XYZ file of C-alpha atoms in Angstrom:
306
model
C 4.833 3.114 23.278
C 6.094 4.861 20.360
C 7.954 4.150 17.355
C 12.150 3.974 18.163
C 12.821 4.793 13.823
C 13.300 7.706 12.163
C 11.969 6.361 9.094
C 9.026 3.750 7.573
C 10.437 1.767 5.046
C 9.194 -1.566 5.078
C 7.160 -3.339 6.798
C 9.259 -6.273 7.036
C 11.741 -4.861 9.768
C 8.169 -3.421 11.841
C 7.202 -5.897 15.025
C 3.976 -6.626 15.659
C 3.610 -4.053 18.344
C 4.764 -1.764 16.414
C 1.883 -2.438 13.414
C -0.175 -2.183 15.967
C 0.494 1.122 17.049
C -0.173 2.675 13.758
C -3.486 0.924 13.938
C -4.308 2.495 17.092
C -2.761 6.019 16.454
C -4.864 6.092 12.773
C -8.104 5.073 15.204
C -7.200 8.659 16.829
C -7.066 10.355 14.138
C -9.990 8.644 11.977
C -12.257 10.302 14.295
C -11.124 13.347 13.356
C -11.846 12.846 9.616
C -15.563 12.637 10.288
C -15.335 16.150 12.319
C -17.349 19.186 10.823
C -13.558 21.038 11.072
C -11.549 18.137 10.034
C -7.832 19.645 11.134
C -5.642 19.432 14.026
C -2.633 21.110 15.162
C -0.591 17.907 15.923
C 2.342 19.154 12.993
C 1.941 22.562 13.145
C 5.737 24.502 12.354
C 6.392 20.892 10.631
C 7.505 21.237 6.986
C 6.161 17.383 4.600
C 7.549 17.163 1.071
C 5.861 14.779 -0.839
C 8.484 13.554 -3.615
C 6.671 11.270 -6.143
C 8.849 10.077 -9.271
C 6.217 8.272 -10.583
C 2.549 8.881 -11.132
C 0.277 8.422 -8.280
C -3.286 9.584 -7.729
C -4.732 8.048 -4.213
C -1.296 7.682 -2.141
C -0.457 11.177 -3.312
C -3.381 12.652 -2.331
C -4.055 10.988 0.802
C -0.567 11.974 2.031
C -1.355 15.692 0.529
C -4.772 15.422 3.099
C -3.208 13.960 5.791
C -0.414 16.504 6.404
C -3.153 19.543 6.133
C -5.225 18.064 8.265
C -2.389 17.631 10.854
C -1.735 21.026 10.480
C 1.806 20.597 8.236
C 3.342 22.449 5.250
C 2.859 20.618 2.577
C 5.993 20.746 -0.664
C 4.375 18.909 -3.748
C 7.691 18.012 -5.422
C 7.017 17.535 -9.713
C 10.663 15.678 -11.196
C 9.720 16.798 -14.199
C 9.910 20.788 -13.482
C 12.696 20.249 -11.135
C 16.763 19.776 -11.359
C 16.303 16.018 -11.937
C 15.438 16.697 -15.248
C 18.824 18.354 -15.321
C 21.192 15.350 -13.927
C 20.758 16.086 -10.150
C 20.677 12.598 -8.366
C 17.879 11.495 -5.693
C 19.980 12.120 -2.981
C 21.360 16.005 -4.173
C 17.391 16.432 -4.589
C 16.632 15.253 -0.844
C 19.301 17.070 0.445
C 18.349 20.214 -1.132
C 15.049 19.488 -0.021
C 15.908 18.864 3.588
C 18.604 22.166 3.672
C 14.998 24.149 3.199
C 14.231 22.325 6.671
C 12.154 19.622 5.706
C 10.551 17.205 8.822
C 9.587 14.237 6.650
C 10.209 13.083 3.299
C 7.269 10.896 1.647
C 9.168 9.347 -1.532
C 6.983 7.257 -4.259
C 9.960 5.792 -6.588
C 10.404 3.301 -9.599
C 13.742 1.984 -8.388
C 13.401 -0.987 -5.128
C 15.556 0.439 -2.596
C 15.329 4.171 -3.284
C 14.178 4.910 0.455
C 16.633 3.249 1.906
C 19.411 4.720 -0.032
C 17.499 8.030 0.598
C 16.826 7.475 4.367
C 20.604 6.949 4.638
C 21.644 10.105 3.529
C 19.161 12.756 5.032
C 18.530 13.521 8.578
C 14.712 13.685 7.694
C 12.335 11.408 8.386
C 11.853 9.260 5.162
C 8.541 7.240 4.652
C 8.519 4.958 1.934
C 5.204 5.277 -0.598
C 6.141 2.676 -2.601
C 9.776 1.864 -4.339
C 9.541 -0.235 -7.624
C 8.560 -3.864 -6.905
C 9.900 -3.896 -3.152
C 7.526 -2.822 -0.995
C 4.330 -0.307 -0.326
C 4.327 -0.394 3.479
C 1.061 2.526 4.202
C -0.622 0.694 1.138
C -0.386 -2.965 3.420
C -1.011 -0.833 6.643
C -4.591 0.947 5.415
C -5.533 -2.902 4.238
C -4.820 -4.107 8.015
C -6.376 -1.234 8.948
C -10.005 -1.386 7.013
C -9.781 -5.624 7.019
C -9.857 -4.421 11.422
C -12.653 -2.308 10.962
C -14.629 -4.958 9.818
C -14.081 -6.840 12.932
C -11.841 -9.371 11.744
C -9.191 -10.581 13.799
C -6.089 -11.782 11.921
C -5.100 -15.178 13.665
C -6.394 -17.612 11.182
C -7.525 -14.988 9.139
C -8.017 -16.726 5.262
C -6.523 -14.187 3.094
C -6.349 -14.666 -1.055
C -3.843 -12.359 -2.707
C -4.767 -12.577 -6.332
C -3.146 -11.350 -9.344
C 0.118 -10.259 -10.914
C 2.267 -10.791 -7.145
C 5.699 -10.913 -8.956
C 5.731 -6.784 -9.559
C 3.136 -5.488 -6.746
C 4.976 -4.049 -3.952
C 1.464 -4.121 -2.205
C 1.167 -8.030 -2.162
C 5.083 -7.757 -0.557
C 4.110 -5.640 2.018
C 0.378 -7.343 2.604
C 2.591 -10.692 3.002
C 4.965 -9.340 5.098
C 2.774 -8.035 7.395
C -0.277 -10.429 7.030
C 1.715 -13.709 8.351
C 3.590 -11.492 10.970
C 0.608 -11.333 12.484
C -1.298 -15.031 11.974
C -3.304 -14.878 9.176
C -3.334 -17.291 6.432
C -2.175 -16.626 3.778
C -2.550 -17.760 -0.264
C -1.087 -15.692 -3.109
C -3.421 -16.703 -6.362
C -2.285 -16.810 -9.744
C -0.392 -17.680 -12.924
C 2.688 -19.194 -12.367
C 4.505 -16.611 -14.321
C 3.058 -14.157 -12.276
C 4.560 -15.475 -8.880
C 7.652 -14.542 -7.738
C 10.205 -17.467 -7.620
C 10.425 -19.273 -3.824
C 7.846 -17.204 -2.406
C 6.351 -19.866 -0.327
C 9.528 -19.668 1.630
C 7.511 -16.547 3.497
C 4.921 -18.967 4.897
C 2.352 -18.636 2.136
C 0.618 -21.078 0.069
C 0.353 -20.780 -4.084
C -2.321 -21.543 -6.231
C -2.610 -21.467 -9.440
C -6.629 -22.360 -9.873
C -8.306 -19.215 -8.364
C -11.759 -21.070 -7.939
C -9.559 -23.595 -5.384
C -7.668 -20.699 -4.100
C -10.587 -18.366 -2.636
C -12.308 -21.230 -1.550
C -13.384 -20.567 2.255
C -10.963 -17.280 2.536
C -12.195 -14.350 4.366
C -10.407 -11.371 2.392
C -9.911 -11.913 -1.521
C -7.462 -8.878 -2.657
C -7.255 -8.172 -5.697
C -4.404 -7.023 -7.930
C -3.801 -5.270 -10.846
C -2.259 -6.777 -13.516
C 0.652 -4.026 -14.151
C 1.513 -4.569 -18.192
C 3.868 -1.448 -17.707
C 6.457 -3.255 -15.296
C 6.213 -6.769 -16.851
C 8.354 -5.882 -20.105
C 7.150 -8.995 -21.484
C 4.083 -11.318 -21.794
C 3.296 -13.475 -19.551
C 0.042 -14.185 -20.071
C -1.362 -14.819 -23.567
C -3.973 -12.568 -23.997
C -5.823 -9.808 -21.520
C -9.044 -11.626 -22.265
C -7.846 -15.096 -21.521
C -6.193 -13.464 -18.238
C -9.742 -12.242 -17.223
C -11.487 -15.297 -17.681
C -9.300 -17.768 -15.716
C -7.676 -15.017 -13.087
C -10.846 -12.166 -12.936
C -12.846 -11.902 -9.859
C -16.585 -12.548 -10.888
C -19.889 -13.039 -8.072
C -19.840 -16.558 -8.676
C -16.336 -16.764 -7.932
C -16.928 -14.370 -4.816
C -19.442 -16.809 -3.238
C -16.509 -19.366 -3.459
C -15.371 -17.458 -0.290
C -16.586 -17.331 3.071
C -19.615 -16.081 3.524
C -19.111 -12.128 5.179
C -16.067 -12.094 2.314
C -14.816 -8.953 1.786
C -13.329 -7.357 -1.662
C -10.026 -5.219 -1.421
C -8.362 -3.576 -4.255
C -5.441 -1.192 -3.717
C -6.239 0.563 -7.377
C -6.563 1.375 -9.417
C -9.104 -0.763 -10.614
C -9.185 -2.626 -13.951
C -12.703 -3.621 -14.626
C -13.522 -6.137 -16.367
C -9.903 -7.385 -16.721
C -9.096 -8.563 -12.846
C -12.457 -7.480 -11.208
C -15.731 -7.639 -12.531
C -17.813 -3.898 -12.111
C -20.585 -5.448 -10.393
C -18.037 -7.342 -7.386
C -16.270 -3.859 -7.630
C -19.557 -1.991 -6.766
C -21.168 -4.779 -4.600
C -21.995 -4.685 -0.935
C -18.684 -6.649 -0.208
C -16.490 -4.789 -1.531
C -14.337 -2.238 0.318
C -12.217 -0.565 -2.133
C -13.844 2.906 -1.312
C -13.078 2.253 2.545
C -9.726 1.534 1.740
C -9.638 4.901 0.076
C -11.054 6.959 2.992
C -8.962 4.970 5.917
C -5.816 5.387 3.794
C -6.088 9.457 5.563
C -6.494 8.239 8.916
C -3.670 5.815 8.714
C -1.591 8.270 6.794
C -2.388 10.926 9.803
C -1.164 8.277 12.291
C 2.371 7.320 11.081
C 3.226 11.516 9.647
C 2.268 12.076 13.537
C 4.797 8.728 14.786
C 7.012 9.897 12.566
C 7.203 13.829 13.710
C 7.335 12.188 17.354
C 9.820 10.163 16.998
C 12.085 12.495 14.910
């Protein structure tokens, strides 16, 4: 089987088969992140331009690793010493990017719908790494990914989203794909913090987080993102933290063999306490390192398939 796109937008329009695919492509290529020589020449004479209009550190960078170790050309594209600063729309940009003979297009941008509009206009290969408060797909895909390496089946699978779900395009995605394939799941927060309807996408809302994690399997955190809210909706940081942050007491709430996801970054001590972050359960540093092997999988899907 192999992916019949050009592009990875969303992971809404992606069958199961198809989720599962990247799962077993990035188990391929996880092995080779633990080699001595840690590079293959599966896109060599392939050209990836990562095109980031906002600041990112781990998607970035993983994307950055991935390519290189795949063998790939790798085009770090900075707006802000480029033509955009200038007037030059997305789509002039892409298509002066993809005249130099670009292969795939990795685009991180503030504005929901960006990669579409992008993916329309380019011949390219367009993956989407994250587009305002739409949708993050490799994000959700890396947290199926390490949530599977901890043996965890996702039929019945208890998951707690918790957080500020209204602007993370990483709870969209999560959701998306997380009910697609069985789990259960619960989105955990204040009720100005959840987007309006949701539970029309088969998931359950709770606004007490001690009720909400109780007997869950995977608690994911989120962070509480003050810079796309434009307004309050939460009285005070410190009162967030208390009612909303993820403490060990609140952790043993969960099933026991509960694991801790974050996509980052982290906010300690405002949605996670430091000693949950750095505990046993918690696999926000595997979610780091598998976000390479995942990344390796769908840049290789995507160079097939183009």
């Amino acid at each position: 089987m192999s992916l019949k796109r050009k592009d990875l937008l969303s992971l809404a329009s992606l069958s199961v088969d198809e989720i599962g695919l990247i799962l077993e492509t990035a188990d391929s290529f996880k092995e080779v992140t633990g080699r001595e020589i840690k590079k293959v020449p599966a896109l060599r004479g392939k050209t990836v331009v990562n095109l980031f209009f906002e600041p990112s550190t781990r998607t970035r960078t993983s994307f950055e690793l991935a390519a290189k170790r795949l063998s790939a050309d790798v085009i770090n594209f900075s707006p802000s010493s480029s033509s955009v600063v200038k007037g030059e729309t997305l789509l002039d940009t892409a298509r002066n990017i993809e005249a130099m003979q670009a292969d795939i297009i990795v685009l991180r941008h503030s504005s929901a719908g960006a990669a579409e509009t992008l993916a329309r206009g380019v011949k390219s290969s367009v993956i989407n790494a994250g587009d305002g408060w739409h949708e993050h797909p490799t994000q959700a895909l890396l947290d199926l990914y390490t949530i599977r390496g901890r043996g965890m089946g996702f039929g019945g699978l208890r998951v707690a989203i918790v957080g500020d779900v209204s602007h993370s395009r990483v709870a969209r995605s999560n959701i998306y794909a997380l009910t697609k394939l069985g789990a259960d799941v619960r989105l955990v927060g204040p009720p100005t913090m959840m987007p309006w309807g949701v539970e029309k996408l088969g998931v359950k809302v709770y606004s007490d987080m001690d009720e909400g994690l109780r007997g869950v399997n995977v608690i994911m955190m989120l962070r509480l993102q003050l810079e796309r809210q434009g307004r309050a909706l939460f009285p005070t940081i410190r009162e967030y933290a208390r009612l909303y942050g993820l403490t060990a007491e609140r952790v043993k709430l969960a099933d026991t063999g509960a694991i801790v996801m974050h996509p980052g970054p982290i906010n300690r001590g405002v949605e996670i306490a430091p000693d949950v972050a750095d505990s046993l359960s918690s696999v926000i540093l595997d979610q780091v390192a598998n976000g390479v092997a995942v990344r390796m999988g769908i840049l290789y899907l995507m160079s097939e398939a183009g």
